[in-house]
Short mmCIF file of C-alpha atoms in Angstrom, two decimals:
data_model
loop_
_atom_site.label_atom_id
_atom_site.label_comp_id
_atom_site.label_asym_id
_atom_site.label_seq_id
_atom_site.Cartn_x
_atom_site.Cartn_y
_atom_site.Cartn_z
CA ARG A 1 -104.85 -22.63 125.25
CA ALA A 2 -101.17 -22.14 126.05
CA LEU A 3 -100.95 -18.96 124.06
CA LYS A 4 -104.05 -17.49 125.97
CA ARG A 5 -102.72 -18.54 129.23
CA ASP A 6 -101.19 -15.73 131.29
CA THR A 7 -98.05 -16.43 133.52
CA TYR A 8 -97.97 -15.39 136.97
CA THR A 9 -94.71 -15.26 139.03
CA HIS A 10 -95.06 -15.49 142.70
CA THR A 11 -92.11 -14.15 144.52
CA HIS A 12 -91.79 -14.84 148.32
CA ASN A 13 -89.48 -12.78 150.37
CA ASN A 14 -88.43 -14.70 153.46
CA ASN A 15 -85.26 -12.68 154.35
CA THR A 16 -86.97 -10.68 157.32
CA ASN A 17 -88.87 -11.90 160.30
CA ASN A 18 -92.04 -10.16 158.98
CA LYS A 19 -93.62 -12.31 156.31
CA ARG A 20 -94.73 -10.47 153.55
CA SER A 21 -97.92 -11.38 151.61
CA SER A 22 -97.47 -12.97 148.20
CA VAL A 23 -97.84 -10.57 145.48
CA SER A 24 -99.12 -11.70 142.19
CA MET A 25 -97.76 -9.67 139.40
CA MET A 26 -99.39 -9.80 135.92
CA THR A 27 -96.81 -9.66 133.17
CA THR A 28 -97.34 -9.80 129.33
CA SER A 29 -96.51 -13.24 127.90
CA ALA A 30 -94.71 -11.27 124.94
CA SER A 31 -91.28 -12.40 126.34
CA SER A 32 -92.30 -16.03 126.70
CA LEU A 33 -94.14 -15.99 123.34
CA LEU A 34 -91.56 -14.49 121.31
CA PHE A 35 -88.66 -16.39 122.70
CA PRO A 36 -90.21 -19.53 124.32
CA LEU A 37 -87.00 -21.40 124.75
CA HIS A 38 -85.00 -18.57 126.24
CA SER A 39 -87.63 -17.21 128.38
CA SER A 40 -87.55 -20.20 130.73
CA SER A 41 -84.45 -19.33 132.42
CA SER A 42 -85.66 -15.74 132.90
CA SER A 43 -88.92 -16.81 134.53
CA PHE A 44 -87.21 -19.05 136.94
CA SER A 45 -86.78 -17.77 140.45
CA SER A 46 -83.56 -18.80 142.07
CA LYS A 47 -85.01 -18.62 145.53
CA SER A 48 -87.96 -21.02 144.72
CA PRO A 49 -86.89 -24.58 143.42
CA ARG A 50 -90.40 -25.77 143.50
CA SER A 51 -91.63 -22.95 141.18
CA ASN A 52 -88.58 -23.47 138.96
CA HIS A 53 -89.63 -27.20 138.52
CA ARG A 54 -93.23 -26.09 137.53
CA ASN A 55 -92.13 -23.44 135.12
CA HIS A 56 -89.83 -25.99 133.42
CA HIS A 57 -92.50 -28.30 132.62
CA GLN A 58 -94.83 -25.62 131.46
CA ASN A 59 -92.08 -24.57 129.00
CA GLN A 60 -91.49 -28.02 127.72
CA ARG A 61 -95.42 -28.34 126.92
CA ARG A 62 -95.65 -24.95 125.20
CA HIS A 63 -92.37 -25.87 123.24
CA ALA A 64 -94.23 -29.14 121.96
CA MET A 65 -97.48 -27.32 121.00
CA MET A 66 -95.45 -24.80 118.87
CA LYS A 67 -93.81 -27.60 116.91
CA SER A 68 -97.16 -28.92 116.00
CA SER A 69 -98.84 -25.73 115.05
CA SER A 70 -97.97 -23.36 112.22
CA SER A 71 -95.56 -21.92 114.65
CA PHE A 72 -96.42 -18.20 114.66
CA THR A 73 -98.17 -15.95 117.28
CA THR A 74 -99.35 -12.39 116.92
CA THR A 75 -98.75 -9.78 119.59
CA ILE A 76 -100.43 -6.44 119.42
CA GLN A 77 -98.70 -3.40 120.95
CA THR A 78 -100.95 -0.55 121.76
CA THR A 79 -100.70 2.81 123.23
CA GLY A 80 -103.42 4.65 125.37
CA GLN A 81 -106.03 2.29 126.86
CA ARG A 82 -104.54 -0.38 129.20
CA ARG A 83 -107.52 -2.78 129.11
CA THR A 84 -107.45 -5.45 126.44
CA ARG A 85 -109.47 -8.46 125.41
CA HIS A 86 -108.40 -11.82 123.85
CA ARG A 87 -109.90 -13.42 120.88
CA ARG A 88 -108.78 -16.31 118.64
CA ILE A 89 -109.22 -16.56 114.90
CA GLY A 90 -108.20 -19.81 113.49
CA ASN A 91 -104.67 -20.34 114.86
CA LYS A 92 -103.99 -16.59 115.36
CA ALA A 93 -104.01 -15.22 118.88
CA ILE A 94 -104.97 -11.53 118.85
CA LEU A 95 -105.03 -9.10 121.56
CA ALA A 96 -107.76 -6.77 120.30
CA GLN A 97 -108.51 -3.33 121.88
CA ASN A 98 -110.42 -0.25 120.69
CA ASP A 99 -107.58 2.21 119.93
CA GLU A 100 -106.74 3.67 116.60
CA GLN A 101 -103.12 3.78 117.04
CA THR A 102 -102.32 0.00 117.00
CA THR A 103 -99.28 -1.58 115.77
CA ILE A 104 -99.66 -5.18 114.55
CA ILE A 105 -96.51 -7.42 114.51
CA GLN A 106 -96.50 -10.76 113.36
CA THR A 107 -93.79 -12.97 114.59
CA ILE A 108 -93.08 -16.15 112.80
CA GLN A 109 -91.36 -18.91 114.87
CA THR A 110 -89.90 -21.83 113.01
CA ASN A 111 -88.11 -24.84 114.45
CA ASN A 112 -84.87 -24.42 112.61
CA ASN A 113 -84.54 -20.71 113.00
CA ARG A 114 -85.80 -19.12 116.37
CA ARG A 115 -84.98 -15.56 115.36
CA PRO A 116 -88.22 -13.79 114.72
CA THR A 117 -89.34 -12.15 111.50
CA THR A 118 -91.42 -9.11 111.99
CA ASN A 119 -94.20 -7.89 109.28
CA VAL A 120 -96.52 -5.05 109.72
CA LEU A 121 -100.09 -6.10 108.89
CA SER A 122 -102.74 -3.60 107.61
CA LYS A 123 -106.19 -3.32 108.94
CA GLU A 124 -107.76 -5.24 105.97
CA GLU A 125 -105.28 -8.14 106.43
CA LEU A 126 -106.04 -8.27 110.13
CA LEU A 127 -109.82 -8.58 109.47
CA CYS A 128 -109.33 -11.37 106.94
CA LYS A 129 -110.29 -14.90 107.80
CA PRO A 130 -107.90 -17.72 107.53
CA ASN A 131 -106.77 -18.47 103.84
CA GLU A 132 -108.64 -15.19 102.66
CA SER A 133 -107.02 -12.57 100.77
CA VAL A 134 -107.65 -8.73 101.04
CA SER A 135 -109.46 -8.63 97.58
CA GLN A 136 -111.78 -11.49 98.70
CA LEU A 137 -112.62 -9.48 101.88
CA ALA A 138 -113.38 -6.39 99.83
CA ALA A 139 -115.64 -8.41 97.48
CA ALA A 140 -117.39 -9.80 100.31
CA GLN A 141 -118.04 -6.54 102.00
CA ALA A 142 -119.26 -4.95 98.73
CA ALA A 143 -121.76 -7.75 98.27
CA LYS A 144 -122.88 -7.46 101.95
CA LYS A 145 -123.36 -3.58 101.36
CA ASN A 146 -125.44 -4.24 98.23
CA VAL A 147 -127.59 -6.75 100.01
CA VAL A 148 -128.07 -4.55 103.05
CA SER A 149 -128.66 -1.32 101.08
CA THR A 150 -131.23 -2.63 98.65
CA PRO A 151 -134.12 -2.47 101.25
CA ALA A 152 -133.00 1.18 102.13
CA ASN A 153 -132.92 2.10 98.36
CA SER A 154 -136.33 0.63 97.91
CA SER A 155 -137.76 2.52 100.83
CA SER A 156 -136.18 5.82 99.45
CA VAL A 157 -137.61 5.08 96.05
CA ILE A 158 -141.05 4.55 97.63
CA LYS A 159 -140.72 7.63 99.69
CA ASN A 160 -139.66 9.69 96.71
CA ALA A 161 -142.65 8.26 94.77
CA LEU A 162 -144.93 9.20 97.53
CA ILE A 163 -143.61 12.67 97.84
CA ASN A 164 -143.90 13.17 93.86
CA ALA A 165 -147.47 11.70 93.91
CA ASN A 166 -148.22 14.27 96.66
CA ALA A 167 -146.80 17.06 94.69
CA LEU A 168 -148.72 16.11 91.64
CA SER A 169 -151.89 15.93 93.68
CA ALA A 170 -151.11 19.46 95.08
CA GLN A 171 -150.49 20.71 91.55
CA ALA A 172 -153.76 19.11 90.24
CA PHE A 173 -155.65 20.66 93.16
CA TYR A 174 -154.28 24.02 92.77
CA LEU A 175 -153.88 24.05 88.93
CA PRO A 176 -157.71 25.19 88.22
CA TYR A 177 -157.31 27.96 90.75
CA VAL A 178 -154.00 29.13 89.20
CA ALA A 179 -155.55 29.00 85.66
CA LEU A 180 -158.62 30.76 86.93
CA ALA A 181 -156.37 33.61 88.47
CA ALA A 182 -154.28 33.90 85.36
CA VAL A 183 -157.39 34.26 83.04
CA THR A 184 -158.82 36.92 85.43
CA ILE A 185 -155.71 38.91 85.63
CA LYS A 186 -155.20 38.72 81.86
CA LYS A 187 -158.91 39.86 81.30
CA ILE A 188 -158.44 42.83 83.75
CA LEU A 189 -155.28 43.97 82.09
CA ASP A 190 -156.79 43.37 78.60
CA THR A 191 -159.74 45.59 79.45
CA PRO A 192 -159.07 49.27 78.90
CA SER A 193 -159.55 51.36 82.10
CA ARG A 194 -159.24 55.04 80.86
CA ALA A 195 -161.28 55.52 77.78
CA TYR A 196 -161.72 59.02 76.44
CA VAL A 197 -164.92 60.71 77.46
CA ASP A 198 -165.84 63.64 75.20
CA GLY A 199 -166.52 66.82 77.38
CA ALA A 200 -165.26 65.28 80.50
CA ASN A 201 -161.79 66.70 80.38
CA THR A 202 -160.43 62.93 80.56
CA VAL A 203 -157.13 63.90 79.28
CA GLY A 204 -156.50 66.83 81.72
CA SER A 205 -157.58 64.65 84.72
CA GLU A 206 -155.28 61.94 83.89
CA TYR A 207 -152.43 64.28 83.52
CA ASP A 208 -153.33 65.83 86.88
CA ALA A 209 -153.00 62.55 88.52
CA TRP A 210 -149.72 61.69 86.88
CA THR A 211 -148.11 65.00 87.86
CA GLU A 212 -149.37 64.57 91.53
CA GLU A 213 -147.89 61.12 91.89
CA GLY A 214 -144.62 62.20 90.40
CA ILE A 215 -143.78 58.70 89.15
CA LEU A 216 -143.95 59.61 85.58
CA GLU A 217 -141.77 62.68 85.95
CA TYR A 218 -139.25 60.55 88.02
CA TYR A 219 -138.68 58.07 85.20
CA TRP A 220 -139.45 60.12 82.15
CA GLY A 221 -138.15 63.41 83.32
CA GLU A 222 -139.35 66.84 81.83
CA HIS A 223 -140.29 65.35 78.57
CA ILE A 224 -143.31 63.05 78.41
CA HIS A 225 -142.60 61.89 74.90
CA LEU A 226 -140.41 59.40 72.91
CA GLY A 227 -136.55 59.81 72.49
CA TRP A 228 -134.28 59.66 69.86
CA TYR A 229 -131.72 56.97 69.45
CA GLU A 230 -128.79 56.93 67.09
CA ASP A 231 -128.21 54.10 64.61
CA GLU A 232 -124.83 53.36 66.19
CA ASP A 233 -126.25 53.33 69.59
CA LEU A 234 -129.12 51.04 68.65
CA ALA A 235 -126.49 48.71 67.20
CA ASN A 236 -124.93 48.68 70.52
CA GLY A 237 -128.08 47.59 72.36
CA ALA A 238 -129.42 51.04 73.28
CA GLY A 239 -132.69 50.73 75.17
CA THR A 240 -132.46 47.14 76.00
CA LEU A 241 -132.28 45.60 79.42
CA LEU A 242 -128.41 45.21 79.32
CA GLY A 243 -127.96 48.23 77.12
CA ASN A 244 -129.80 50.45 79.44
CA ASP A 245 -126.92 52.88 79.84
CA VAL A 246 -125.86 53.01 76.28
CA THR A 247 -128.24 55.86 75.76
CA ASP A 248 -129.71 57.76 78.85
CA PHE A 249 -133.32 57.51 78.77
CA LYS A 250 -133.76 61.16 79.67
CA GLU A 251 -131.17 62.48 77.34
CA ALA A 252 -132.67 60.89 74.44
CA LYS A 253 -135.61 63.05 74.85
CA PHE A 254 -133.51 66.21 74.45
CA ALA A 255 -131.90 64.81 71.45
CA PHE A 256 -135.24 64.19 69.96
CA VAL A 257 -136.35 67.78 70.43
CA ASP A 258 -133.06 68.96 68.84
CA LYS A 259 -133.66 66.63 65.82
CA MET A 260 -137.29 67.74 65.64
CA CYS A 261 -136.25 71.44 65.71
CA ASP A 262 -133.61 71.03 63.02
CA TRP A 263 -135.81 69.05 60.69
CA SER A 264 -138.55 71.67 60.90
CA ILE A 265 -137.95 75.20 62.20
CA GLN A 266 -134.25 75.28 61.07
CA ASP A 267 -134.86 73.95 57.67
CA LEU A 268 -138.18 75.97 56.83
CA PHE A 269 -137.93 78.97 58.91
CA GLY A 270 -134.07 79.49 58.76
CA LYS A 271 -133.85 82.16 61.48
CA GLN A 272 -134.46 82.82 65.02
CA PRO A 273 -138.25 82.69 65.67
CA ALA A 274 -139.48 85.48 67.85
CA ASN A 275 -142.34 83.35 69.48
CA ILE A 276 -142.98 79.72 69.40
CA LEU A 277 -146.29 78.01 70.69
CA ASP A 278 -145.87 74.59 72.23
CA VAL A 279 -149.31 72.90 71.93
CA GLY A 280 -149.80 70.23 74.62
CA CYS A 281 -146.73 71.12 76.58
CA GLY A 282 -146.93 68.77 79.46
CA ILE A 283 -144.82 69.99 82.19
CA GLY A 284 -142.74 72.12 79.81
CA GLY A 285 -139.62 70.02 78.92
CA ALA A 286 -139.72 70.99 75.26
CA SER A 287 -140.71 74.62 75.94
CA ARG A 288 -137.89 75.30 78.06
CA HIS A 289 -135.37 73.52 76.08
CA LEU A 290 -136.43 75.66 72.95
CA ALA A 291 -136.36 78.74 75.10
CA LYS A 292 -132.68 77.78 76.25
CA ARG A 293 -131.73 76.90 72.73
CA TYR A 294 -132.82 80.12 71.17
CA GLY A 295 -132.36 82.32 74.29
CA ASN A 296 -133.16 86.00 74.62
CA GLY A 297 -135.33 87.23 71.73
CA THR A 298 -137.47 84.30 71.60
CA THR A 299 -140.56 83.78 73.70
CA VAL A 300 -142.04 80.14 74.09
CA THR A 301 -145.59 79.80 75.31
CA GLY A 302 -146.89 76.31 76.34
CA ILE A 303 -150.49 75.28 76.68
CA THR A 304 -152.07 72.25 78.45
CA LEU A 305 -155.39 71.00 79.71
CA SER A 306 -153.92 70.14 83.16
CA PRO A 307 -153.50 72.86 85.72
CA ASN A 308 -151.12 70.59 87.61
CA GLN A 309 -148.98 70.44 84.71
CA ARG A 310 -149.02 74.11 84.17
CA ASP A 311 -148.02 74.75 87.80
CA ARG A 312 -145.08 72.28 87.47
CA ALA A 313 -143.86 73.64 84.32
CA THR A 314 -143.85 77.11 85.69
CA GLU A 315 -142.02 75.87 88.80
CA LEU A 316 -139.36 74.15 86.73
CA ALA A 317 -138.87 77.34 84.60
CA LYS A 318 -138.21 79.24 87.72
CA GLU A 319 -135.83 76.68 89.04
CA GLN A 320 -133.76 76.41 85.89
CA ASN A 321 -133.97 80.30 85.41
CA VAL A 322 -135.84 80.18 82.09
CA PRO A 323 -137.77 83.55 82.03
CA ASN A 324 -138.56 83.44 78.44
CA ALA A 325 -140.96 80.36 78.84
CA GLU A 326 -144.45 80.76 80.06
CA PHE A 327 -147.39 78.28 80.58
CA LYS A 328 -151.23 78.61 80.34
CA VAL A 329 -154.19 76.17 80.67
CA MET A 330 -155.87 76.22 77.30
CA ASN A 331 -157.87 73.90 74.98
CA ALA A 332 -155.88 73.35 71.71
CA LEU A 333 -159.17 73.20 69.74
CA GLU A 334 -160.38 76.74 71.04
CA MET A 335 -157.23 78.73 71.54
CA THR A 336 -157.77 82.29 72.49
CA PHE A 337 -154.67 83.66 70.62
CA PRO A 338 -155.27 86.18 67.67
CA ASP A 339 -154.63 85.02 64.11
CA ASP A 340 -151.16 85.16 62.77
CA THR A 341 -149.45 85.15 66.20
CA PHE A 342 -146.51 82.73 66.33
CA ASP A 343 -143.52 82.32 64.05
CA ALA A 344 -143.63 78.54 64.76
CA VAL A 345 -146.24 76.15 66.13
CA TRP A 346 -144.82 73.06 67.91
CA ALA A 347 -146.95 69.97 68.58
CA CYS A 348 -145.21 67.08 70.19
CA GLU A 349 -147.35 63.99 70.90
CA SER A 350 -150.61 65.90 71.57
CA GLY A 351 -152.54 65.17 68.41
CA GLU A 352 -153.33 61.58 69.78
CA HIS A 353 -155.62 63.05 72.31
CA MET A 354 -157.51 65.47 70.04
CA PRO A 355 -161.11 64.34 69.23
CA ASP A 356 -161.00 66.29 66.02
CA LYS A 357 -157.88 66.24 64.05
CA LYS A 358 -158.99 68.50 61.27
CA LYS A 359 -159.88 71.14 63.71
CA TYR A 360 -156.74 70.59 65.47
CA VAL A 361 -154.56 71.31 62.54
CA GLU A 362 -156.64 74.12 61.30
CA GLU A 363 -156.48 75.91 64.59
CA MET A 364 -152.81 75.63 64.69
CA ILE A 365 -152.42 77.05 61.31
CA ARG A 366 -154.73 79.94 62.18
CA VAL A 367 -152.42 81.22 64.86
CA LEU A 368 -149.43 80.70 62.83
CA LYS A 369 -147.88 83.73 61.12
CA PRO A 370 -147.52 83.75 57.25
CA GLY A 371 -143.97 82.33 56.52
CA GLY A 372 -144.23 80.50 60.06
CA VAL A 373 -143.59 76.81 60.34
CA LEU A 374 -145.90 74.08 61.78
CA VAL A 375 -144.46 70.89 63.01
CA VAL A 376 -146.34 67.79 64.54
CA ALA A 377 -144.90 64.75 66.12
CA THR A 378 -147.53 62.18 66.93
CA TRP A 379 -148.31 58.53 67.31
CA CYS A 380 -149.98 57.32 64.15
CA GLN A 381 -151.87 54.24 62.91
CA ARG A 382 -150.95 52.82 59.52
CA ASP A 383 -152.67 54.44 56.53
CA ALA A 384 -155.56 52.02 55.74
CA ASP A 385 -158.21 51.95 53.24
CA GLU A 386 -161.57 50.10 53.62
CA THR A 387 -161.13 48.67 50.00
CA LYS A 388 -157.59 48.41 49.47
CA ASN A 389 -155.62 47.88 52.80
CA PRO A 390 -158.28 47.47 55.52
CA PHE A 391 -157.49 46.70 59.30
CA THR A 392 -157.79 43.13 60.24
CA GLU A 393 -160.06 42.19 63.10
CA ASP A 394 -157.01 41.58 65.32
CA GLU A 395 -155.66 45.03 64.43
CA LYS A 396 -158.64 46.66 65.11
CA LYS A 397 -159.02 45.02 68.61
CA ASN A 398 -155.47 46.13 69.35
CA LEU A 399 -156.21 49.71 68.13
CA GLN A 400 -159.24 49.87 70.30
CA PHE A 401 -157.25 49.03 73.41
CA LEU A 402 -154.63 51.55 72.71
CA TYR A 403 -157.30 54.06 72.11
CA GLU A 404 -159.04 53.55 75.51
CA GLU A 405 -156.28 52.92 77.87
CA TRP A 406 -154.60 56.28 77.53
CA ALA A 407 -157.58 58.51 76.84
CA HIS A 408 -157.16 58.53 73.14
CA PRO A 409 -160.31 59.21 70.81
CA TYR A 410 -158.65 57.66 67.84
CA PHE A 411 -155.32 57.80 65.79
CA VAL A 412 -154.94 58.72 62.11
CA SER A 413 -151.96 58.09 59.82
CA TYR A 414 -149.34 60.61 59.29
CA GLU A 415 -150.35 60.59 55.54
CA GLU A 416 -153.70 61.75 56.78
CA TYR A 417 -152.01 64.74 58.61
CA GLU A 418 -150.33 65.70 55.37
CA ARG A 419 -153.53 65.70 53.54
CA LEU A 420 -155.32 67.69 56.34
CA MET A 421 -152.47 70.38 56.04
CA ARG A 422 -152.75 70.47 52.34
CA ASN A 423 -156.33 70.84 52.18
CA THR A 424 -156.11 74.13 54.02
CA HIS A 425 -154.78 75.63 50.86
CA VAL A 426 -152.48 77.92 52.92
CA MET A 427 -149.46 75.50 53.59
CA GLU A 428 -146.66 74.61 51.43
CA LYS A 429 -143.63 72.39 51.52
CA VAL A 430 -145.69 69.80 53.51
CA GLN A 431 -143.89 66.70 54.20
CA GLY A 432 -144.36 63.62 56.53
CA GLU A 433 -142.03 61.00 57.70
CA ASN A 434 -142.04 57.78 59.69
CA TRP A 435 -139.62 58.03 62.54
CA VAL A 436 -140.25 54.78 64.12
CA LYS A 437 -136.97 53.26 63.54
CA ASN A 438 -135.03 55.82 65.83
CA THR A 439 -137.78 56.19 68.53
CA ILE A 440 -139.28 52.71 69.08
CA ALA A 441 -136.56 51.77 71.64
CA SER A 442 -138.17 54.25 74.10
CA TRP A 443 -141.19 52.08 74.76
CA ARG A 444 -139.18 49.20 76.36
CA HIS A 445 -136.31 51.51 77.59
CA SER A 446 -139.03 53.19 79.77
CA ILE A 447 -139.71 49.74 81.38
CA TRP A 448 -136.07 48.86 81.86
CA VAL A 449 -135.34 52.07 83.79
CA GLY A 450 -137.94 51.03 86.23
CA VAL A 451 -136.54 47.55 86.47
CA TRP A 452 -133.03 48.95 87.34
CA ASP A 453 -134.52 51.52 89.74
CA PRO A 454 -137.69 50.13 91.19
CA TRP A 455 -137.72 51.72 94.46
CA PRO A 456 -139.99 54.83 93.89
CA VAL A 457 -142.76 52.29 92.71
CA VAL A 458 -142.08 49.87 95.56
CA PHE A 459 -142.57 52.40 98.41
CA ALA A 460 -145.56 54.02 96.71
CA GLY A 461 -148.03 51.37 97.82
CA PRO A 462 -150.49 49.03 96.20
CA ARG A 463 -152.49 51.50 94.07
CA ILE A 464 -149.31 52.67 92.30
CA TRP A 465 -148.21 48.91 91.88
CA TYR A 466 -151.52 48.12 90.09
CA LYS A 467 -151.17 51.26 87.98
CA THR A 468 -147.56 50.69 87.09
CA ILE A 469 -148.47 47.10 86.01
CA ARG A 470 -151.07 48.44 83.67
CA GLU A 471 -148.61 50.95 82.29
CA ILE A 472 -145.95 48.35 81.63
CA VAL A 473 -148.56 46.15 79.80
CA THR A 474 -149.60 49.25 77.63
CA LEU A 475 -145.89 50.21 76.86
CA GLU A 476 -145.27 46.54 75.75
CA ARG A 477 -148.28 46.65 73.54
CA MET A 478 -147.28 49.99 72.12
CA HIS A 479 -143.91 48.67 71.21
CA ARG A 480 -145.53 45.66 69.49
CA ALA A 481 -147.88 47.69 67.65
CA PHE A 482 -145.03 49.99 66.36
CA ASP A 483 -142.76 46.99 65.76
CA ARG A 484 -145.40 45.17 63.55
CA GLY A 485 -146.32 48.29 61.41
CA LEU A 486 -149.67 48.84 62.89
CA MET A 487 -148.52 52.19 64.57
CA THR A 488 -146.12 54.46 63.06
CA TYR A 489 -144.28 57.58 64.61
CA GLY A 490 -145.32 60.35 62.27
CA LEU A 491 -143.43 63.75 61.75
CA ILE A 492 -145.15 66.33 59.66
CA LYS A 493 -144.08 69.61 58.85
CA GLY A 494 -145.24 72.61 56.51
CA ARG A 495 -144.76 76.33 56.14
CA LYS A 496 -147.71 78.82 55.95
CA LYS A 497 -147.69 80.67 52.71
CA GLU A 498 -146.63 84.40 52.70
CA GLU A 499 -149.32 85.53 50.37
CA ILE A 500 -152.73 83.79 50.92
CA VAL A 501 -155.70 84.19 48.58
CA ARG A 502 -158.68 83.61 50.75
CA ASP A 503 -161.79 82.14 49.26
CA LYS A 504 -165.16 83.36 50.90
CA ASP A 505 -166.73 79.99 50.30
CA ASP A 506 -163.86 78.06 51.82
CA ALA A 507 -164.94 76.84 55.40
CA PHE A 508 -161.27 77.00 56.49
CA TYR A 509 -161.50 80.88 56.54
CA SER A 510 -164.79 80.99 58.43
CA TRP A 511 -163.06 82.80 61.34
#
């Protein structure tokens, strides 16, 4: 009680006639607490003997209590807030207040040595109970925290369990619908949508639509056929998603035209051809490239079933200033050209659409001059024999999809094209090869160029989105068919004999 008691000093000023009211001044007891023996003289008032007598007895009582106690008091010096409150912990009297900047000074008073010793207490030491260490305080707080947090952890566990249960319930609810949607979409994409219809000009109509949309030309360029990829470029990832720029997708098609020309016309004809027929020319990419390659003195004529392709090919020839290339709408199975017209007949990826492969080959040979060269590049199925190497049911199913999705009547093997050429008895040096190794990268490359540049499709609208998805599925299925050996990329060439002995009974010479 002595440590908590505040000391008030009343000073009466009687020097003047006007009495002044007594003023109660509140002073901190730090001086009397720190130096209780010396503070008595400073607290006396020389002008009030009665007050001096009272203070003297108070100091004696305080001094006696200090001897009997542990002889130390604690004074907290603070900055900022003025209001303080008192509380007692054991035998420590603490002036506590809510200011972070607090200096805690412990003053130890002993009977023998009245000179104070000052130590700075930490926050943890201040919060300790009597005879309690900081480590014990920390252990008690940790135990209390664990006890308090256990219900919270339990509630959070329960809450998370409820959330997970709700998520599982939602998944269980929507899972059948998602599965049904997936099965439906797969069924739609696995069902061919553009089957060949004999006599309906299915191929011409499809190419008309592709030309009007412009999407095919934007991504594939002038050449609607596969490209050529060198072995070194393939080793560096050409045609893959990350190797998209190792070989330019459109430039690979120009490279293919040059490879095909070197392998056939340059090898078997050996000189500049006066005229070349491009059967199934598309929008004229190969026709214009051959016309540029051979220049003046060579005329290249391209034929197609699509009027839109004919118009676009002619437009591009004018834009590129290629006057020695011309384009016509004509059926390759019923060409109106006279016999023995062209030095070279070029057919790049048109045989797939022909409903009669035999007539297709014979008609091209008919318009070929003696000594002229025929070269065919086409998608082929593997050479199968019903007795020795038949197609499996899965292969038949895959082939049927590839037939009917892109208006193909059917495929044959490149070995079959060789047999068709030889059976005319007017062709020599007939040879066929499988170029799948250096062309297969085109299938997926055509997908990746759209991944890197999707905006023409994005802004084209839902109809083009759906059509593009179907094209991507078909391109991937084509890649897998070529990769597994179900399909091959056949190159077939031959030269027409200079002297032909015609047999009246041979149906080939029925014209």
